[in-house]
Short mmCIF file of C-alpha atoms and ligand atoms in Angstrom, two decimals:
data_model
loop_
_atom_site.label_atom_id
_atom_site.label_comp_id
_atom_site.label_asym_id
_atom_site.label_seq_id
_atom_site.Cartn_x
_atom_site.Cartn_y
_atom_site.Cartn_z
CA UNK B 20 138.27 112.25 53.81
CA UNK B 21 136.97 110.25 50.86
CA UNK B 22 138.52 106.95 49.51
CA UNK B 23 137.90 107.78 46.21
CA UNK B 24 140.25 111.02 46.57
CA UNK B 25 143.30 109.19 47.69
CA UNK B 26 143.01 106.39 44.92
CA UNK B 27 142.52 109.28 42.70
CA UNK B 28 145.69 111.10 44.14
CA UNK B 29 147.60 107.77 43.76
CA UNK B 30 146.46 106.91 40.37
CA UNK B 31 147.91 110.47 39.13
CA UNK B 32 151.19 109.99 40.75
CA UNK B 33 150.98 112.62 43.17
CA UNK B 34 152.27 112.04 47.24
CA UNK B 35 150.03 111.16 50.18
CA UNK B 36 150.21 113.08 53.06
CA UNK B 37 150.72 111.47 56.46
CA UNK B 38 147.31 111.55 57.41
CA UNK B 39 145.79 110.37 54.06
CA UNK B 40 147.69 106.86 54.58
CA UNK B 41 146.90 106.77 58.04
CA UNK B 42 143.14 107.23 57.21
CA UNK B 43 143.24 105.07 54.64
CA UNK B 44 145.18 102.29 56.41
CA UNK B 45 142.66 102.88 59.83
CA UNK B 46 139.15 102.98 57.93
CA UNK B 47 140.32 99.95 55.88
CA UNK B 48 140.58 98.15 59.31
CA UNK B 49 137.40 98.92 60.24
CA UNK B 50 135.70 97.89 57.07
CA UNK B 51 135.01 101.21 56.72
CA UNK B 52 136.46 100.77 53.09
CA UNK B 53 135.65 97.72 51.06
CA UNK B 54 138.28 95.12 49.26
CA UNK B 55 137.42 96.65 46.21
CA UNK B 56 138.26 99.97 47.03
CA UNK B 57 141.36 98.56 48.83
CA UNK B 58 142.74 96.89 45.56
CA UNK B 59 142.22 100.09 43.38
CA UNK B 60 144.67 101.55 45.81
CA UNK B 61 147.01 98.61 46.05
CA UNK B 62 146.79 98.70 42.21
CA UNK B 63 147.39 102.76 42.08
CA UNK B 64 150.40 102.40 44.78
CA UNK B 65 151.76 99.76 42.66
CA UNK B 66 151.93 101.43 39.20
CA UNK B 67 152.43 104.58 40.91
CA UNK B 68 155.08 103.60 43.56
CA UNK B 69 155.31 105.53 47.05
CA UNK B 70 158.26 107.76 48.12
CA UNK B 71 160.46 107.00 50.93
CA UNK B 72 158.50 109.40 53.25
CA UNK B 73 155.10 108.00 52.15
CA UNK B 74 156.73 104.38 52.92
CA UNK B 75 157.49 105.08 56.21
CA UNK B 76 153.72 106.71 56.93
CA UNK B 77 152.34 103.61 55.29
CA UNK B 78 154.64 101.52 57.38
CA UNK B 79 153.97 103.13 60.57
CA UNK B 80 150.38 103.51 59.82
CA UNK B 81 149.73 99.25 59.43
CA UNK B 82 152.33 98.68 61.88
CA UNK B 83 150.03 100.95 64.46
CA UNK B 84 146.62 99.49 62.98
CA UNK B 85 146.47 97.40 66.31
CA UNK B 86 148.43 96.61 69.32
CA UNK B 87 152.54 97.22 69.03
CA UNK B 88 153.92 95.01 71.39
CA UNK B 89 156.32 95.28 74.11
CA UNK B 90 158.57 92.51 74.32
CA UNK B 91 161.26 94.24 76.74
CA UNK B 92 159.34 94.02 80.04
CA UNK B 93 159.14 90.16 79.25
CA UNK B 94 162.16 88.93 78.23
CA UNK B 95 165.73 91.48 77.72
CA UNK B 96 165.84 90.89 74.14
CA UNK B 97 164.22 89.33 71.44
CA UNK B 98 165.35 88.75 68.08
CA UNK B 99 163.16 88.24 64.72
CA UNK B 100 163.84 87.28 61.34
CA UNK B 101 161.56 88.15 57.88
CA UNK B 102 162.03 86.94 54.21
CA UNK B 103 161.05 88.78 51.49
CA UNK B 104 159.62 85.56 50.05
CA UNK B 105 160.92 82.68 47.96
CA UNK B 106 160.79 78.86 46.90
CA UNK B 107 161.86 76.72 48.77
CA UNK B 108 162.32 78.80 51.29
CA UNK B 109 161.83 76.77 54.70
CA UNK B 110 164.30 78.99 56.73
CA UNK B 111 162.13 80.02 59.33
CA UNK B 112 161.50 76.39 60.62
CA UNK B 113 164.89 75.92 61.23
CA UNK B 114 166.58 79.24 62.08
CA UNK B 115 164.04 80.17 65.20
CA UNK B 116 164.28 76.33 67.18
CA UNK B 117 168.68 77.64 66.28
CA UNK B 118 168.48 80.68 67.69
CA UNK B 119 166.22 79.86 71.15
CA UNK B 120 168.31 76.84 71.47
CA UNK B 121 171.29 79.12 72.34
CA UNK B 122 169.71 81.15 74.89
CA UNK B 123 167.44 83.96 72.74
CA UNK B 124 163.73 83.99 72.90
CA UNK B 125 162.50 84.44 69.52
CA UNK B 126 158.82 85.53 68.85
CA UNK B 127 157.63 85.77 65.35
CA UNK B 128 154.61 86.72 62.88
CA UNK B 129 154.86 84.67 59.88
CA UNK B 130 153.03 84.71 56.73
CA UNK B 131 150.58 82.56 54.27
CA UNK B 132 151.77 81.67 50.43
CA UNK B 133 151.90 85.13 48.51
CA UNK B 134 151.74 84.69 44.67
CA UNK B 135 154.18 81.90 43.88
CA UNK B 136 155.83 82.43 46.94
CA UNK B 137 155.02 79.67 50.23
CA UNK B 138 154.44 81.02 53.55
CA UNK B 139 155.80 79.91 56.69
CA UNK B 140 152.11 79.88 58.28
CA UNK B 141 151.09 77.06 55.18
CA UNK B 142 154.07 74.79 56.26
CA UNK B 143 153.37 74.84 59.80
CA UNK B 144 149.60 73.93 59.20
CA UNK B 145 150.79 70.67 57.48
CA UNK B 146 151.86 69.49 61.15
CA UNK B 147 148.19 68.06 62.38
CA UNK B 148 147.11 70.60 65.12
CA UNK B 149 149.64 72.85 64.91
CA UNK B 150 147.20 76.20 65.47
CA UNK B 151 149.06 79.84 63.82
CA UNK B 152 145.76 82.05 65.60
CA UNK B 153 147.23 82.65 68.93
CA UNK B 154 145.93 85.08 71.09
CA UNK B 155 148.40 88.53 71.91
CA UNK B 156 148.73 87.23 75.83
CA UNK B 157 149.33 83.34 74.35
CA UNK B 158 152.13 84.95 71.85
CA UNK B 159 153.34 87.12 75.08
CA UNK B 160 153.73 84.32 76.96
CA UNK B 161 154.85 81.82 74.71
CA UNK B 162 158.08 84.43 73.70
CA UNK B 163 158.86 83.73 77.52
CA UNK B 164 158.07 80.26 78.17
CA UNK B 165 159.55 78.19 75.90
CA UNK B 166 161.27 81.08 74.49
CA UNK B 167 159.84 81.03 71.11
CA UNK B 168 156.42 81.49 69.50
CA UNK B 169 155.82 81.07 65.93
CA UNK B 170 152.08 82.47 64.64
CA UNK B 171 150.08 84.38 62.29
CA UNK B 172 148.97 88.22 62.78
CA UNK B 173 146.72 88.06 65.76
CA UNK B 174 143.36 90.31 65.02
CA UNK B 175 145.06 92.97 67.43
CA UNK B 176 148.73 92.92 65.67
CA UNK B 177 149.08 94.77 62.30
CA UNK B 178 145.51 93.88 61.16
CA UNK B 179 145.98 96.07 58.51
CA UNK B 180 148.74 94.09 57.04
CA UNK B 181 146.61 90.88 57.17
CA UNK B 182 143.91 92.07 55.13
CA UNK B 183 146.14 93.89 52.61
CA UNK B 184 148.78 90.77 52.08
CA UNK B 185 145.73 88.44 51.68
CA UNK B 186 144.17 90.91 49.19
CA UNK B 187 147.54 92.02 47.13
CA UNK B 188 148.10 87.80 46.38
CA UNK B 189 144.66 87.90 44.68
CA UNK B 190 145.49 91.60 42.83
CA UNK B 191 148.53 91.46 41.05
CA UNK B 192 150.48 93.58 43.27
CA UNK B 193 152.55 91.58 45.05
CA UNK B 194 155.75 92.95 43.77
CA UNK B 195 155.89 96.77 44.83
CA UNK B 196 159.33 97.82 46.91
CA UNK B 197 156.66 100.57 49.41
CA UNK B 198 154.01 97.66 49.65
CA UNK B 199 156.70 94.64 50.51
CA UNK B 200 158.92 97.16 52.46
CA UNK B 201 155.72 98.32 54.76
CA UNK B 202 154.04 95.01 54.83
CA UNK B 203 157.33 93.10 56.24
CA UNK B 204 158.28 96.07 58.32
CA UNK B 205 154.69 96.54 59.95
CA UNK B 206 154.55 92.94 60.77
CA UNK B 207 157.99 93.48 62.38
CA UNK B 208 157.59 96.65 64.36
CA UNK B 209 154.14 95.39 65.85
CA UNK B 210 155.45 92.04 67.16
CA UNK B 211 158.39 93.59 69.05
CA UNK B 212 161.58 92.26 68.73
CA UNK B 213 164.38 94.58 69.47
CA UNK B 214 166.78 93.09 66.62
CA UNK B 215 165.22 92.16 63.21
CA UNK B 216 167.41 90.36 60.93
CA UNK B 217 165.81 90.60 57.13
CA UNK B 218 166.40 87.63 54.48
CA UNK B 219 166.26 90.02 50.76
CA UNK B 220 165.72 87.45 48.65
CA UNK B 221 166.48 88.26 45.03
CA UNK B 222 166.33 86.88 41.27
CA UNK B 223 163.81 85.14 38.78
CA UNK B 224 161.90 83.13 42.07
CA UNK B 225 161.45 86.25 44.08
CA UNK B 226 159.45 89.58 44.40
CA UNK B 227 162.21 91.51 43.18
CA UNK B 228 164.41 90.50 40.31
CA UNK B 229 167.48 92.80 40.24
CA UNK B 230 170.29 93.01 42.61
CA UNK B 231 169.96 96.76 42.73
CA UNK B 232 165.70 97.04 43.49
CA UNK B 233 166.66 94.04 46.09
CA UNK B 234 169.34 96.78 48.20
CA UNK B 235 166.67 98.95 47.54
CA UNK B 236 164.02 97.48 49.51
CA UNK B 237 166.88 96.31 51.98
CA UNK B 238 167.98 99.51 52.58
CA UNK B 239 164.19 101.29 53.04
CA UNK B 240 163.58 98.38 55.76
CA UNK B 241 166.58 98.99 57.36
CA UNK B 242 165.65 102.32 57.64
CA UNK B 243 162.81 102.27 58.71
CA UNK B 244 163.53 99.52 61.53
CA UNK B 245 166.18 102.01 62.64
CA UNK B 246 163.78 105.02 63.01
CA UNK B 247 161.49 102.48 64.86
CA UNK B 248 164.65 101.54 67.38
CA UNK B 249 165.20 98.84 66.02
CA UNK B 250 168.25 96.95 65.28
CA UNK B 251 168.94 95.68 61.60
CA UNK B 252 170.81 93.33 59.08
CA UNK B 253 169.45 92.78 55.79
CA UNK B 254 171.28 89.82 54.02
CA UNK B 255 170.44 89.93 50.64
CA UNK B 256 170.34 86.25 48.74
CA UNK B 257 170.18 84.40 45.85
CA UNK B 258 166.40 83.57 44.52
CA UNK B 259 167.18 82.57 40.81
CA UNK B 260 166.89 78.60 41.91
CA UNK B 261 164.59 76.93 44.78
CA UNK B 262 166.45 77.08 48.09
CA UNK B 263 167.47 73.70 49.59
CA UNK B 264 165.74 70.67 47.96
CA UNK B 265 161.98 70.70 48.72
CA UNK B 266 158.83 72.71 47.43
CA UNK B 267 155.87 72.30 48.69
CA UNK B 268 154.45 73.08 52.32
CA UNK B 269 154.80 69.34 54.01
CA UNK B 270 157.69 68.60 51.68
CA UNK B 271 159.22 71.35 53.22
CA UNK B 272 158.63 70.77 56.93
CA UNK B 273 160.38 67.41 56.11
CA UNK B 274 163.26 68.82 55.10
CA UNK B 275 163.52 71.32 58.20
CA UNK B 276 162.99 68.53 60.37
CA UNK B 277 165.69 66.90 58.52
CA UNK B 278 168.05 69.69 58.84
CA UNK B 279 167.15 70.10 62.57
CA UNK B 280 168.23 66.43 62.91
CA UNK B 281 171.78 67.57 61.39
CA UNK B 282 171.46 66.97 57.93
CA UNK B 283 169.62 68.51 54.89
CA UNK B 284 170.62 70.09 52.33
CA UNK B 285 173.81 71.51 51.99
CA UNK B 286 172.54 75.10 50.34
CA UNK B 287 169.52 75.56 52.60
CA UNK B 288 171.77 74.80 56.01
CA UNK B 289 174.37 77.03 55.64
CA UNK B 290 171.39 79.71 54.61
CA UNK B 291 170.17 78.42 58.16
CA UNK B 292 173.82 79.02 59.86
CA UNK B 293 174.14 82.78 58.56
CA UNK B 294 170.97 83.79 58.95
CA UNK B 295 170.99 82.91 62.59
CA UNK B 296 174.47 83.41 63.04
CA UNK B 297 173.27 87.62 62.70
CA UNK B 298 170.24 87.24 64.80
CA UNK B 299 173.15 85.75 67.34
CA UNK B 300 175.25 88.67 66.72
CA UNK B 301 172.34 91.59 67.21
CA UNK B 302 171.51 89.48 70.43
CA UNK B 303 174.99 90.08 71.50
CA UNK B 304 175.94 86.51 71.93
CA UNK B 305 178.12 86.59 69.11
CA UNK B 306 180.66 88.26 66.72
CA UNK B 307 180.27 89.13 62.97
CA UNK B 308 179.49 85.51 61.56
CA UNK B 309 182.24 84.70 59.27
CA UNK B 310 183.49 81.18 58.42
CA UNK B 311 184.87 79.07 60.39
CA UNK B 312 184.44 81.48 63.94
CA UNK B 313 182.84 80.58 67.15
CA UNK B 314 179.44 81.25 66.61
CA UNK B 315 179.24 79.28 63.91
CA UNK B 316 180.33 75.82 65.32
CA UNK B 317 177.82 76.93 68.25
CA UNK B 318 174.91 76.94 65.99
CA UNK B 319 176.46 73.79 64.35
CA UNK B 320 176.70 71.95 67.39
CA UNK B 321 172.94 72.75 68.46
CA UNK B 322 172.11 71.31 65.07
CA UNK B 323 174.18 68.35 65.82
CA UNK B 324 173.34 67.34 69.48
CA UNK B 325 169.71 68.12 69.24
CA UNK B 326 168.81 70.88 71.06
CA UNK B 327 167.54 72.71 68.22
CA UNK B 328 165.54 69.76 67.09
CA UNK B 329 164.09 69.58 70.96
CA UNK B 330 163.01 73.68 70.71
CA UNK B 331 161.27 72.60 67.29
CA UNK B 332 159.58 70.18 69.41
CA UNK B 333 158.83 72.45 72.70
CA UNK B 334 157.95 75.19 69.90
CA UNK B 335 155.04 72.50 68.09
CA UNK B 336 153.66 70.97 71.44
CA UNK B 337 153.15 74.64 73.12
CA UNK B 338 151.01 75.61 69.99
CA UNK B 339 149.01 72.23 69.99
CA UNK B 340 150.94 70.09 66.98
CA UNK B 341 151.24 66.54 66.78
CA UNK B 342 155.31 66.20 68.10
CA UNK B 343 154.97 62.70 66.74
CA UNK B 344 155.36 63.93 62.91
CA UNK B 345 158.96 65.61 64.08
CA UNK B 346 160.41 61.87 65.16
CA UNK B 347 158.54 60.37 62.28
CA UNK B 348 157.94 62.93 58.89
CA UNK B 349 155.78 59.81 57.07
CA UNK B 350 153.02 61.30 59.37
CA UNK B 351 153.01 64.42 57.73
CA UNK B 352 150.64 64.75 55.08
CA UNK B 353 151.37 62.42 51.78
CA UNK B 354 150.59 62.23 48.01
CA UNK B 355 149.19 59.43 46.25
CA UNK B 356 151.06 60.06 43.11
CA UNK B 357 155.29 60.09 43.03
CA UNK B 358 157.11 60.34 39.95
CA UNK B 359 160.56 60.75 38.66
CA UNK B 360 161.74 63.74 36.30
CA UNK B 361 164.67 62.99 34.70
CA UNK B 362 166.56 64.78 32.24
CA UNK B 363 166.40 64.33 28.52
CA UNK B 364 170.33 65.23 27.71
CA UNK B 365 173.77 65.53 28.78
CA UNK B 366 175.41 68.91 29.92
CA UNK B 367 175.70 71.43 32.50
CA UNK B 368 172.95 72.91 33.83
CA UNK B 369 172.76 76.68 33.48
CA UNK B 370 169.63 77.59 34.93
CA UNK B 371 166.93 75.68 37.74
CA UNK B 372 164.04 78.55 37.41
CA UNK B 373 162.78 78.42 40.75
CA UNK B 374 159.54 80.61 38.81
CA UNK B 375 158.87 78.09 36.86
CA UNK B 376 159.63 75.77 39.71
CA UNK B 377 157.67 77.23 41.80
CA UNK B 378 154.54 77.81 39.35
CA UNK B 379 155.20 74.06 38.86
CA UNK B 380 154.09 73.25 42.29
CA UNK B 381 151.57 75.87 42.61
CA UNK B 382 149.88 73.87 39.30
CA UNK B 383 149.92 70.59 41.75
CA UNK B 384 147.96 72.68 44.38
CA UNK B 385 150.56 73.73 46.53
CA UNK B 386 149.34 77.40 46.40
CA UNK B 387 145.93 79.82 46.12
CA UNK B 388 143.97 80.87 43.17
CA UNK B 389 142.30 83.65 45.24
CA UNK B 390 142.16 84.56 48.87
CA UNK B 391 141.00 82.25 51.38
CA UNK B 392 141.30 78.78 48.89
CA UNK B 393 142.07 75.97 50.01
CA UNK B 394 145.43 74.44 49.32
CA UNK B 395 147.13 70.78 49.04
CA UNK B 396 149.71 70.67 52.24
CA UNK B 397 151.01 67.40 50.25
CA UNK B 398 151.82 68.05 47.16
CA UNK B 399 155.12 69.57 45.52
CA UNK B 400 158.56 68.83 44.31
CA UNK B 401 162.21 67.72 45.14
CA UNK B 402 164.73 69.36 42.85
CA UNK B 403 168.14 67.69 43.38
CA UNK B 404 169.88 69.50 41.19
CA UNK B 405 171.33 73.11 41.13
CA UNK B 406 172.73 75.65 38.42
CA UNK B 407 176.41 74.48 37.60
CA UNK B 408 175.91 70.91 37.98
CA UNK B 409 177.02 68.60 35.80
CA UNK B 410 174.00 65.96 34.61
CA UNK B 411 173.47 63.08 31.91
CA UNK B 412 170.85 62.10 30.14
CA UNK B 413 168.10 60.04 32.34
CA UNK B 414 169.39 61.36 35.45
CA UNK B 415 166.49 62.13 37.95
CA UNK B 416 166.47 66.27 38.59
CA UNK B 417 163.04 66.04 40.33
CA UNK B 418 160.47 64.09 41.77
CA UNK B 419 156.63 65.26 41.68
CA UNK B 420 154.48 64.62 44.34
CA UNK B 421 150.99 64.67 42.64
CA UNK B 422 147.57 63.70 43.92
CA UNK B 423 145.83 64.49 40.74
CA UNK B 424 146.56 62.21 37.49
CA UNK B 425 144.76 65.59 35.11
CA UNK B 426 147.77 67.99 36.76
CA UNK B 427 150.68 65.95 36.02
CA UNK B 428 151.08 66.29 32.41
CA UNK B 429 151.11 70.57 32.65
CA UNK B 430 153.53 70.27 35.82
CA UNK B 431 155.78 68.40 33.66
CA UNK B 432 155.78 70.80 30.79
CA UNK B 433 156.58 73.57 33.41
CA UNK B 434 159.43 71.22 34.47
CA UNK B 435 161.09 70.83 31.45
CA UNK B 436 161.18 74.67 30.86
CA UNK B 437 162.74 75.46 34.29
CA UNK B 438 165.86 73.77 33.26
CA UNK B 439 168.53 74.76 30.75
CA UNK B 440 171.85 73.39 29.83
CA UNK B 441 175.27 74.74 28.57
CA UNK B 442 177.96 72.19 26.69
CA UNK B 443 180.71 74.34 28.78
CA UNK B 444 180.70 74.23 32.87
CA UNK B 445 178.75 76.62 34.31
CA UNK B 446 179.36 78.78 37.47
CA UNK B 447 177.68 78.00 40.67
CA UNK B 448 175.31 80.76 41.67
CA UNK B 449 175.73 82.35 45.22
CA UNK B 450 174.01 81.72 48.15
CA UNK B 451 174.30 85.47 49.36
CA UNK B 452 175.22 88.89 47.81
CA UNK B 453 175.30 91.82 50.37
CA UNK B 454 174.59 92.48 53.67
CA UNK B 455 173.44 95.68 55.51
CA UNK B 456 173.58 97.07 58.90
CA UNK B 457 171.53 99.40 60.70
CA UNK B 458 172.41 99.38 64.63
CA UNK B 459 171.55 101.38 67.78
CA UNK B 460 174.36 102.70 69.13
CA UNK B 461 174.18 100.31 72.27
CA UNK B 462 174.74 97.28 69.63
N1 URA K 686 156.60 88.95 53.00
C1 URA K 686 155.70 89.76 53.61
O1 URA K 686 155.47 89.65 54.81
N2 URA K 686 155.09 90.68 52.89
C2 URA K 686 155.32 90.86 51.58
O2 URA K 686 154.74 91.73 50.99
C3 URA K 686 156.24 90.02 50.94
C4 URA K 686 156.88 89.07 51.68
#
């Protein structure tokens, strides 16, 4: 087989067999195929789209580009969580420490920054020493002992999707339903977890804009997680304004700790209780979360007595971070510039664009031009206000945390576009619209 033929196929719109993808996928592993190549066929695939079928092969095809693990010799059963990518979206930090303090091991592959979007793997790094390049037997072991692991793609585990992600954020084609759908789901199949509870995110701050190309996507990984034997929910949440309060890798892992120590924001903790409250559920500790039931004041208590905060800590000393910065955040990395953002009127506010929020902070630094750069752990935003509220003129909406003067001025400008007002109240926006199931028949 030739490269050039599949791009070719692609470009016209035509389907890929099984073993084209799989070829593709394998030589591209072996550098058989070079990035540029590689992008012509992200690009094609993206213009193009993929059918269901040819989303599975692609799917199965990165999530078998290296080692699948086995998690069910080690431990009975392990539970994993993936967003589809957002701002402000911290989740991760707080939902795994949740979920192991009540009993589950949790074992997970995170991400780097895609786009606009942060990445888990970004936050963690602002925590001095904290290393995401474990080894497949440190990851293995770590899922046991202490119960949760929290890394990058080893070399051996869907390779294939670390060298496509990094090369789609430099391409443009970030935002394609087949390449999301097979780049979470790869991730997800190789690491092992039995149940895999997916955060959709959807609206102006995330890959996919409308409610109905969000259930999409939802429903394809649920899918395909079921074929795999997995077990599924896909929750699928609001993305129009930042999540919680922070933006910006150590700005964020403040606010985790924060919410591990019982408080944070109001938004991004109860994201934090339903979002563990179904990895609870698949793990069979727990009923269908709804308000006010018993798995909820469980996960409430373990934010509240500290035994989620203490498997944050176990999690960050077993992968070689400084467990000083959880007790004290000012140890996390800091800007030299802070600044208020206030608002120049009265009214209600009828949109927080957590796009132009988030391009905001990626102006400071807080994201990559191109693969591989270098980016500012410290810098970012707080955004204290949310669509609905009520504000007057000279309030403070945001704070920037800057460490270049020559950024400040276009961050601002971005700033004052994100928000718009409305003379009559405005509804609040939701913090989730749907949820889908896709069980064994055991669960
Ligand atoms: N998260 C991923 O892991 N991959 C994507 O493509 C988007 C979000």
């Amino acid at each position: 087989m030739r490269a050039i033929d599949i791009i070719e196929k692609k470009r016209d719109g035509l389907s890929l067999s099984e073993d084209e993808i799989k070829w593709f996928v394998d030589a591209y592993v072996r550098d058989e195929i070079p990035d540029y190549q590689a992008a012509a066929f992200l690009m094609a695939v993206y213009l193009r789209g993929m059918s269901r079928e040819e989303t599975v092969h692609l799917t199965m095809a990165m999530a078998h580009s290296g080692d699948v693990l086995d998690l069910s010799g080690i431990i009975d059963y392990a539970v994993d969580k993936h967003s589809s990518g957002g701002v402000g979206d911290k989740t991760t930090l707080v939902v795994l420490p949740l979920v192991a303090a009540c009993g589950v091991p949790v074992a997970k592959m995170s991400g780097r920054g895609l786009g606009f979007s942060g990445g888990t793997l970004d936050k963690l790094e602002s925590i001095p020493g904290y290393n995401v390049n474990l080894t497949e037997t440190q990851f293995l072991h770590n899922a046991k002992d202490p119960g949760i692991v929290l890394a990058g793609q080893t070399r051996q585990l869907a390779p294939a999707d670390g060298k496509l992600y990094a090369l789609r954020d430099v391409t443009a084609t970030v935002s394609s339903l087949p390449l999301i759908a097979s780049s979470i789901m790869s991730k997800k199949i190789a690491a092992g977890a039995q149940g895999i509870v997916l955060d959709v995110k959807v609206g102006r701050g995330a890959f996919m804009t409308n409610l109905e190309q969000a259930k999409n996507l939802a429903q394809i990984m649920v899918d395909i997680g079921v074929d795999a034997g997995r077990d599924m929910v896909a929750v699928i949440s609001d993305m129009n304004q930042p999540l919680g309060v922070a933006v910006g890798n150590a700005l964020e892992m403040a606010e985790a700790v924060e919410t591990l120590h019982g408080g944070g924001p109001k938004d991004f903790r109860e994201h934090c209780l339903k979002v563990a409250g179904h990895m609870l559920e698949l793990a069979g500790r727990g009923r269908q979360w709804t308000e006010g039931d018993e798995v909820r004041s469980l996960l409430i208590d373990k934010l509240e007595n500290g035994q989620a905060l203490a498997k944050f800590k176990a999690l960050v000393a077993a992968q070689g971070g400084d467990v000083r910065v959880i007790d004290d955040p000012t140890l996390l990395p800091q800007t030299k510039i802070v600044e208020a953002f206030k608002s120049k009127r009265d009214g209600y506010l009828s949109q927080v664009a957590a796009d132009d929020i988030a391009w905001a902070a990626f102006g400071l630094g807080a994201g990559r031009e191109k693969k591989g750069d270098p980016i500012d752990l410290a810098v970012g935003l707080k955004i204290y206000v949310n669509v609905g509220d009520r504000v007057a003129a000279g309030d403070t909406l945001a704070t920037i945390y800057a460490n270049d003067e020559s950024k400040l001025e276009a961050c601002r400008q971005r700033l004052q576009g994100a928000f718009a007002y409305s003379d009559t109240p405005v509804e609040p926006l939701p913090l989730f619209y749907d949820t889908l199931y896709g069980k064994q028949a055991s669960v």
